[in-house]
């Protein structure tokens, strides 16, 4: 299950990877918080079921979260991937499934909806992308993988974000494939691939 809000190039990378059975995972559905986005069109071209749950169609954010969870539940996913999904998920979703998110910065630096803009404005020389487990906070969940991307003098938000996306599409595919094939467990804030856990670890089955 992949959640999108925009162009969906990370989704496309997952769709392309899932075409090979050796990847170990399939995209069972694509959900969005808005209509008319390229991410939904990418799913439709791949004959993957889609759905839209708009915040504005619900009286409260909690009601939206519950409605989103109900749609996700129809597809019985093992994992939910937030790939450019621009809404904060609530407990109805987070308490039901493990959620992985890709973020265009090296968390904990530059959390939120405008990470690339904020990194440029700050003047960092290195930024990058982070794939992390999602928790109730905003980009505060345990980090699974990160990769650095150098900032060039001539960069604007668009050029830097495109260069970050090139890295994050590869990172996201690698992480999602390994989670599916190898399983995972956590020790405090540290996420490790593999199902073998030691006393005190939290296995993936114990996660939502
Ligand atoms: N509970 C969580 N939900 C989500 C997380 C998360 O870390 N915890 N990550 C986001 C993706 N994301 C950053 O990677 C992110 C996206 C959007 C926002 C945000 O402030 N959204 C606003 C609305 C913005 C808009 O509609 O343009 C909001 O939800 O009110 C912060 C971080 C996926 N979900
Ligand atoms: N804070 C969330 C956030 O900024 N997410 C970012 O949105 C882009 C979506 O690209 P895509 O739609 O082409 O996959 C990605 O770079 C992702 O990291």
mmCIF file of C-alpha atoms and ligand atoms in Angstrom:
data_model
loop_
_atom_site.group_PDB
_atom_site.id
_atom_site.type_symbol
_atom_site.label_atom_id
_atom_site.label_comp_id
_atom_site.label_asym_id
_atom_site.label_seq_id
_atom_site.Cartn_x
_atom_site.Cartn_y
_atom_site.Cartn_z
ATOM 1 C CA UNK A 1 0.000 0.000 0.000
ATOM 2 C CA UNK A 2 1.427 3.341 -1.103
ATOM 3 C CA UNK A 3 0.078 6.789 -0.144
ATOM 4 C CA UNK A 4 0.796 9.722 -2.477
ATOM 5 C CA UNK A 5 -0.125 13.381 -2.845
ATOM 6 C CA UNK A 6 1.693 14.431 -5.997
ATOM 7 C CA UNK A 7 3.762 13.352 -9.009
ATOM 8 C CA UNK A 8 4.434 9.881 -7.647
ATOM 9 C CA UNK A 9 7.921 9.244 -9.008
ATOM 10 C CA UNK A 10 8.803 7.317 -5.840
ATOM 11 C CA UNK A 11 5.620 5.289 -6.372
ATOM 12 C CA UNK A 12 6.691 4.639 -9.966
ATOM 13 C CA UNK A 13 10.032 3.322 -8.736
ATOM 14 C CA UNK A 14 8.199 0.899 -6.425
ATOM 15 C CA UNK A 15 5.816 -0.164 -9.210
ATOM 16 C CA UNK A 16 8.769 -0.823 -11.511
ATOM 17 C CA UNK A 17 10.625 -2.799 -8.837
ATOM 18 C CA UNK A 18 7.531 -4.851 -7.954
ATOM 19 C CA UNK A 19 7.266 -6.044 -11.546
ATOM 20 C CA UNK A 20 10.107 -8.426 -10.666
ATOM 21 C CA UNK A 21 8.905 -11.220 -8.351
ATOM 22 C CA UNK A 22 12.361 -11.263 -6.756
ATOM 23 C CA UNK A 23 11.570 -7.851 -5.215
ATOM 24 C CA UNK A 24 9.366 -9.654 -2.697
ATOM 25 C CA UNK A 25 6.543 -7.154 -2.504
ATOM 26 C CA UNK A 26 3.584 -5.970 -4.553
ATOM 27 C CA UNK A 27 1.803 -2.617 -4.557
ATOM 28 C CA UNK A 28 -1.731 -3.728 -3.651
ATOM 29 C CA UNK A 29 -3.293 -0.255 -3.878
ATOM 30 C CA UNK A 30 -2.468 3.453 -4.048
ATOM 31 C CA UNK A 31 -4.261 5.981 -1.879
ATOM 32 C CA UNK A 32 -4.256 9.768 -2.038
ATOM 33 C CA UNK A 33 -5.696 12.775 -0.210
ATOM 34 C CA UNK A 34 -6.544 14.586 -3.451
ATOM 35 C CA UNK A 35 -7.835 13.826 -6.964
ATOM 36 C CA UNK A 36 -6.223 14.498 -10.299
ATOM 37 C CA UNK A 37 -2.621 13.837 -9.376
ATOM 38 C CA UNK A 38 -0.041 12.045 -11.486
ATOM 39 C CA UNK A 39 0.555 9.515 -8.733
ATOM 40 C CA UNK A 40 -2.976 8.162 -9.172
ATOM 41 C CA UNK A 41 -2.539 8.117 -12.949
ATOM 42 C CA UNK A 42 0.660 6.083 -12.549
ATOM 43 C CA UNK A 43 -1.236 3.508 -10.467
ATOM 44 C CA UNK A 44 -4.107 3.349 -12.983
ATOM 45 C CA UNK A 45 -1.647 2.789 -15.839
ATOM 46 C CA UNK A 46 -0.215 -0.089 -13.819
ATOM 47 C CA UNK A 47 -3.728 -1.494 -13.171
ATOM 48 C CA UNK A 48 -3.295 -0.972 -9.432
ATOM 49 C CA UNK A 49 -6.469 -0.089 -7.462
ATOM 50 C CA UNK A 50 -6.681 3.514 -6.246
ATOM 51 C CA UNK A 51 -8.728 5.502 -3.772
ATOM 52 C CA UNK A 52 -8.957 9.107 -2.564
ATOM 53 C CA UNK A 53 -9.829 10.265 0.953
ATOM 54 C CA UNK A 54 -10.002 14.077 1.122
ATOM 55 C CA UNK A 55 -9.529 15.866 4.433
ATOM 56 C CA UNK A 56 -12.196 18.395 3.461
ATOM 57 C CA UNK A 57 -14.829 15.661 3.125
ATOM 58 C CA UNK A 58 -14.658 14.932 6.853
ATOM 59 C CA UNK A 59 -15.768 16.977 9.848
ATOM 60 C CA UNK A 60 -12.566 16.420 11.784
ATOM 61 C CA UNK A 61 -9.016 15.284 11.150
ATOM 62 C CA UNK A 62 -9.710 12.230 13.320
ATOM 63 C CA UNK A 63 -12.671 11.332 11.110
ATOM 64 C CA UNK A 64 -10.468 11.639 8.037
ATOM 65 C CA UNK A 65 -7.825 9.420 9.652
ATOM 66 C CA UNK A 66 -10.468 6.787 10.461
ATOM 67 C CA UNK A 67 -11.878 6.943 6.925
ATOM 68 C CA UNK A 68 -8.386 6.588 5.445
ATOM 69 C CA UNK A 69 -7.713 3.586 7.692
ATOM 70 C CA UNK A 70 -10.960 1.970 6.570
ATOM 71 C CA UNK A 71 -9.983 2.297 2.912
ATOM 72 C CA UNK A 72 -6.473 0.973 3.571
ATOM 73 C CA UNK A 73 -7.952 -1.993 5.467
ATOM 74 C CA UNK A 74 -9.863 -3.086 2.346
ATOM 75 C CA UNK A 75 -6.528 -4.140 0.820
ATOM 76 C CA UNK A 76 -5.058 -5.901 3.869
ATOM 77 C CA UNK A 77 -1.523 -4.548 3.421
ATOM 78 C CA UNK A 78 1.470 -5.739 5.408
ATOM 79 C CA UNK A 79 3.115 -2.330 5.098
ATOM 80 C CA UNK A 80 2.013 1.203 4.255
ATOM 81 C CA UNK A 81 4.504 3.401 2.369
ATOM 82 C CA UNK A 82 4.134 7.186 2.465
ATOM 83 C CA UNK A 83 5.859 8.425 -0.703
ATOM 84 C CA UNK A 84 5.257 12.133 -1.034
ATOM 85 C CA UNK A 85 2.044 11.892 1.009
ATOM 86 C CA UNK A 86 1.542 15.356 2.428
ATOM 87 C CA UNK A 87 -0.789 14.729 5.334
ATOM 88 C CA UNK A 88 0.051 13.835 8.915
ATOM 89 C CA UNK A 89 -1.301 10.370 9.725
ATOM 90 C CA UNK A 90 -3.162 9.753 12.959
ATOM 91 C CA UNK A 91 -3.611 6.783 15.301
ATOM 92 C CA UNK A 92 -6.299 5.030 13.229
ATOM 93 C CA UNK A 93 -3.647 4.362 10.590
ATOM 94 C CA UNK A 94 -0.499 4.250 12.727
ATOM 95 C CA UNK A 95 -1.969 1.819 15.276
ATOM 96 C CA UNK A 96 -3.035 -0.574 12.531
ATOM 97 C CA UNK A 97 -0.022 -0.955 10.232
ATOM 98 C CA UNK A 98 3.690 -0.239 10.142
ATOM 99 C CA UNK A 99 4.204 2.882 8.029
ATOM 100 C CA UNK A 100 7.406 3.849 6.221
ATOM 101 C CA UNK A 101 8.001 7.371 4.928
ATOM 102 C CA UNK A 102 10.579 8.906 2.606
ATOM 103 C CA UNK A 103 11.691 12.446 3.466
ATOM 104 C CA UNK A 104 13.914 14.747 1.356
ATOM 105 C CA UNK A 105 16.348 15.713 4.112
ATOM 106 C CA UNK A 106 18.736 14.081 6.590
ATOM 107 C CA UNK A 107 16.426 13.890 9.608
ATOM 108 C CA UNK A 108 16.317 15.180 12.258
ATOM 109 C CA UNK A 109 17.355 18.163 10.157
ATOM 110 C CA UNK A 110 14.596 19.942 8.246
ATOM 111 C CA UNK A 111 11.428 18.026 9.149
ATOM 112 C CA UNK A 112 8.054 18.980 7.746
ATOM 113 C CA UNK A 113 6.476 19.782 4.423
ATOM 114 C CA UNK A 114 9.186 22.106 3.049
ATOM 115 C CA UNK A 115 12.449 20.300 3.741
ATOM 116 C CA UNK A 116 14.291 21.149 0.510
ATOM 117 C CA UNK A 117 13.362 24.824 0.702
ATOM 118 C CA UNK A 118 14.413 24.944 4.361
ATOM 119 C CA UNK A 119 17.773 23.262 3.704
ATOM 120 C CA UNK A 120 18.573 25.726 0.895
ATOM 121 C CA UNK A 121 17.473 28.689 3.012
ATOM 122 C CA UNK A 122 19.660 27.517 5.889
ATOM 123 C CA UNK A 123 22.664 27.283 3.613
ATOM 124 C CA UNK A 124 23.726 23.709 4.351
ATOM 125 C CA UNK A 125 26.363 22.238 2.011
ATOM 126 C CA UNK A 126 25.080 18.690 2.423
ATOM 127 C CA UNK A 127 21.504 17.463 2.672
ATOM 128 C CA UNK A 128 19.965 14.193 1.491
ATOM 129 C CA UNK A 129 17.053 11.859 2.127
ATOM 130 C CA UNK A 130 15.792 9.660 4.924
ATOM 131 C CA UNK A 131 13.580 6.583 4.932
ATOM 132 C CA UNK A 132 12.057 6.113 8.374
ATOM 133 C CA UNK A 133 9.326 4.415 10.328
ATOM 134 C CA UNK A 134 6.439 6.788 10.941
ATOM 135 C CA UNK A 135 5.307 7.599 14.453
ATOM 136 C CA UNK A 136 2.821 10.095 15.897
ATOM 137 C CA UNK A 137 5.301 12.928 15.596
ATOM 138 C CA UNK A 138 6.290 14.793 12.436
ATOM 139 C CA UNK A 139 9.314 13.056 10.879
ATOM 140 C CA UNK A 140 10.406 11.824 14.317
ATOM 141 C CA UNK A 141 10.148 8.085 13.723
ATOM 142 C CA UNK A 142 13.137 5.691 13.829
ATOM 143 C CA UNK A 143 15.504 6.063 10.880
ATOM 144 C CA UNK A 144 15.895 3.036 8.596
ATOM 145 C CA UNK A 145 18.245 4.450 5.934
ATOM 146 C CA UNK A 146 19.761 7.761 4.850
ATOM 147 C CA UNK A 147 21.957 9.005 2.026
ATOM 148 C CA UNK A 148 23.662 12.366 1.606
ATOM 149 C CA UNK A 149 23.340 14.697 -1.375
ATOM 150 C CA UNK A 150 25.726 17.654 -1.859
ATOM 151 C CA UNK A 151 24.201 21.103 -2.375
ATOM 152 C CA UNK A 152 25.641 22.945 -5.387
ATOM 153 C CA UNK A 153 26.145 26.714 -5.562
ATOM 154 C CA UNK A 154 23.834 26.909 -8.580
ATOM 155 C CA UNK A 155 21.036 24.895 -6.989
ATOM 156 C CA UNK A 156 17.530 26.137 -6.616
ATOM 157 C CA UNK A 157 14.779 24.176 -4.854
ATOM 158 C CA UNK A 158 13.820 22.366 -8.038
ATOM 159 C CA UNK A 159 17.282 21.232 -9.089
ATOM 160 C CA UNK A 160 18.239 20.154 -5.585
ATOM 161 C CA UNK A 161 14.973 18.294 -5.031
ATOM 162 C CA UNK A 162 15.330 16.432 -8.331
ATOM 163 C CA UNK A 163 18.841 15.349 -7.399
ATOM 164 C CA UNK A 164 17.593 14.215 -3.981
ATOM 165 C CA UNK A 165 14.733 12.307 -5.611
ATOM 166 C CA UNK A 166 17.169 10.371 -7.780
ATOM 167 C CA UNK A 167 18.821 9.092 -4.605
ATOM 168 C CA UNK A 168 15.658 8.579 -2.577
ATOM 169 C CA UNK A 169 13.896 6.498 -5.236
ATOM 170 C CA UNK A 170 16.790 4.006 -5.118
ATOM 171 C CA UNK A 171 16.924 4.146 -1.292
ATOM 172 C CA UNK A 172 13.167 3.626 -0.904
ATOM 173 C CA UNK A 173 13.105 0.664 -3.293
ATOM 174 C CA UNK A 174 16.045 -0.917 -1.484
ATOM 175 C CA UNK A 175 14.485 -0.431 1.967
ATOM 176 C CA UNK A 176 10.976 -1.605 1.038
ATOM 177 C CA UNK A 177 12.370 -4.668 -0.743
ATOM 178 C CA UNK A 178 14.575 -5.620 2.218
ATOM 179 C CA UNK A 179 11.749 -5.085 4.720
ATOM 180 C CA UNK A 180 9.580 -7.408 2.640
ATOM 181 C CA UNK A 181 12.220 -10.075 2.016
ATOM 182 C CA UNK A 182 14.187 -10.005 5.278
ATOM 183 C CA UNK A 183 11.747 -8.649 7.820
ATOM 184 C CA UNK A 184 12.867 -6.215 10.495
ATOM 185 C CA UNK A 185 13.023 -5.492 14.212
ATOM 186 C CA UNK A 186 13.812 -2.472 16.360
ATOM 187 C CA UNK A 187 16.054 -1.939 19.380
ATOM 188 C CA UNK A 188 15.130 1.411 20.892
ATOM 189 C CA UNK A 189 15.286 3.835 17.970
ATOM 190 C CA UNK A 190 17.503 1.583 15.880
ATOM 191 C CA UNK A 191 15.901 -0.373 13.052
ATOM 192 C CA UNK A 192 17.588 -3.550 11.804
ATOM 193 C CA UNK A 193 16.705 -5.810 8.887
ATOM 194 C CA UNK A 194 16.163 -9.464 9.684
ATOM 195 C CA UNK A 195 13.635 -11.258 11.834
ATOM 196 C CA UNK A 196 16.091 -12.521 14.450
ATOM 197 C CA UNK A 197 15.625 -10.362 17.484
ATOM 198 C CA UNK A 198 17.273 -10.453 20.885
ATOM 199 C CA UNK A 199 15.429 -10.149 24.235
ATOM 200 C CA UNK A 200 14.198 -6.600 24.520
ATOM 201 C CA UNK A 201 13.946 -6.051 20.774
ATOM 202 C CA UNK A 202 10.582 -5.269 19.211
ATOM 203 C CA UNK A 203 9.766 -7.549 16.290
ATOM 204 C CA UNK A 204 7.807 -6.341 13.291
ATOM 205 C CA UNK A 205 4.832 -8.400 14.456
ATOM 206 C CA UNK A 206 4.803 -6.430 17.705
ATOM 207 C CA UNK A 207 4.751 -3.163 15.810
ATOM 208 C CA UNK A 208 1.322 -1.924 14.705
HETATM 209 N N1 LIG B 1 2.200 10.886 11.813
HETATM 210 C C1 LIG B 1 2.960 11.167 10.751
HETATM 211 N N2 LIG B 1 2.400 11.252 9.524
HETATM 212 C C2 LIG B 1 3.190 11.514 8.440
HETATM 213 C C3 LIG B 1 4.564 11.730 8.587
HETATM 214 C C4 LIG B 1 5.142 11.611 9.903
HETATM 215 O O1 LIG B 1 6.369 11.732 10.105
HETATM 216 N N3 LIG B 1 4.304 11.333 10.944
HETATM 217 N N4 LIG B 1 5.348 12.068 7.474
HETATM 218 C C5 LIG B 1 4.572 12.657 6.389
HETATM 219 C C6 LIG B 1 5.387 13.096 5.215
HETATM 220 N N5 LIG B 1 6.007 14.374 5.598
HETATM 221 C C7 LIG B 1 7.375 14.443 5.677
HETATM 222 O O2 LIG B 1 8.115 13.540 5.289
HETATM 223 C C8 LIG B 1 5.187 15.473 5.935
HETATM 224 C C9 LIG B 1 4.131 15.813 5.081
HETATM 225 C C10 LIG B 1 3.277 16.875 5.408
HETATM 226 C C11 LIG B 1 3.471 17.588 6.586
HETATM 227 C C12 LIG B 1 2.497 18.662 6.957
HETATM 228 O O3 LIG B 1 2.803 19.580 7.698
HETATM 229 N N6 LIG B 1 1.271 18.482 6.450
HETATM 230 C C13 LIG B 1 0.131 19.403 6.787
HETATM 231 C C14 LIG B 1 -0.618 19.831 5.540
HETATM 232 C C15 LIG B 1 0.336 20.253 4.435
HETATM 233 C C16 LIG B 1 -0.424 20.380 3.088
HETATM 234 O O4 LIG B 1 -1.566 19.903 3.000
HETATM 235 O O5 LIG B 1 0.179 20.945 2.160
HETATM 236 C C17 LIG B 1 -0.880 18.621 7.620
HETATM 237 O O6 LIG B 1 -0.896 17.364 7.544
HETATM 238 O O7 LIG B 1 -1.677 19.303 8.277
HETATM 239 C C18 LIG B 1 4.549 17.279 7.415
HETATM 240 C C19 LIG B 1 5.413 16.219 7.089
HETATM 241 C C20 LIG B 1 3.444 11.724 6.004
HETATM 242 N N7 LIG B 1 2.610 11.561 7.203
HETATM 243 N N1 LIG B 2 7.702 15.910 3.878
HETATM 244 C C1 LIG B 2 7.217 15.068 2.850
HETATM 245 C C2 LIG B 2 7.963 15.307 1.564
HETATM 246 O O1 LIG B 2 8.451 16.385 1.307
HETATM 247 N N2 LIG B 2 8.027 14.243 0.748
HETATM 248 C C3 LIG B 2 8.730 14.325 -0.501
HETATM 249 O O2 LIG B 2 7.822 14.567 -1.573
HETATM 250 C C4 LIG B 2 8.471 14.121 -2.770
HETATM 251 C C5 LIG B 2 7.437 13.355 -3.558
HETATM 252 O O3 LIG B 2 7.977 13.094 -4.832
HETATM 253 P P1 LIG B 2 7.185 12.087 -5.800
HETATM 254 O O4 LIG B 2 5.708 12.424 -5.683
HETATM 255 O O5 LIG B 2 7.777 12.366 -7.152
HETATM 256 O O6 LIG B 2 7.466 10.690 -5.312
HETATM 257 C C6 LIG B 2 9.639 13.224 -2.338
HETATM 258 O O7 LIG B 2 10.888 13.873 -2.543
HETATM 259 C C7 LIG B 2 9.399 13.011 -0.870
HETATM 260 O O8 LIG B 2 10.591 12.832 -0.129
#
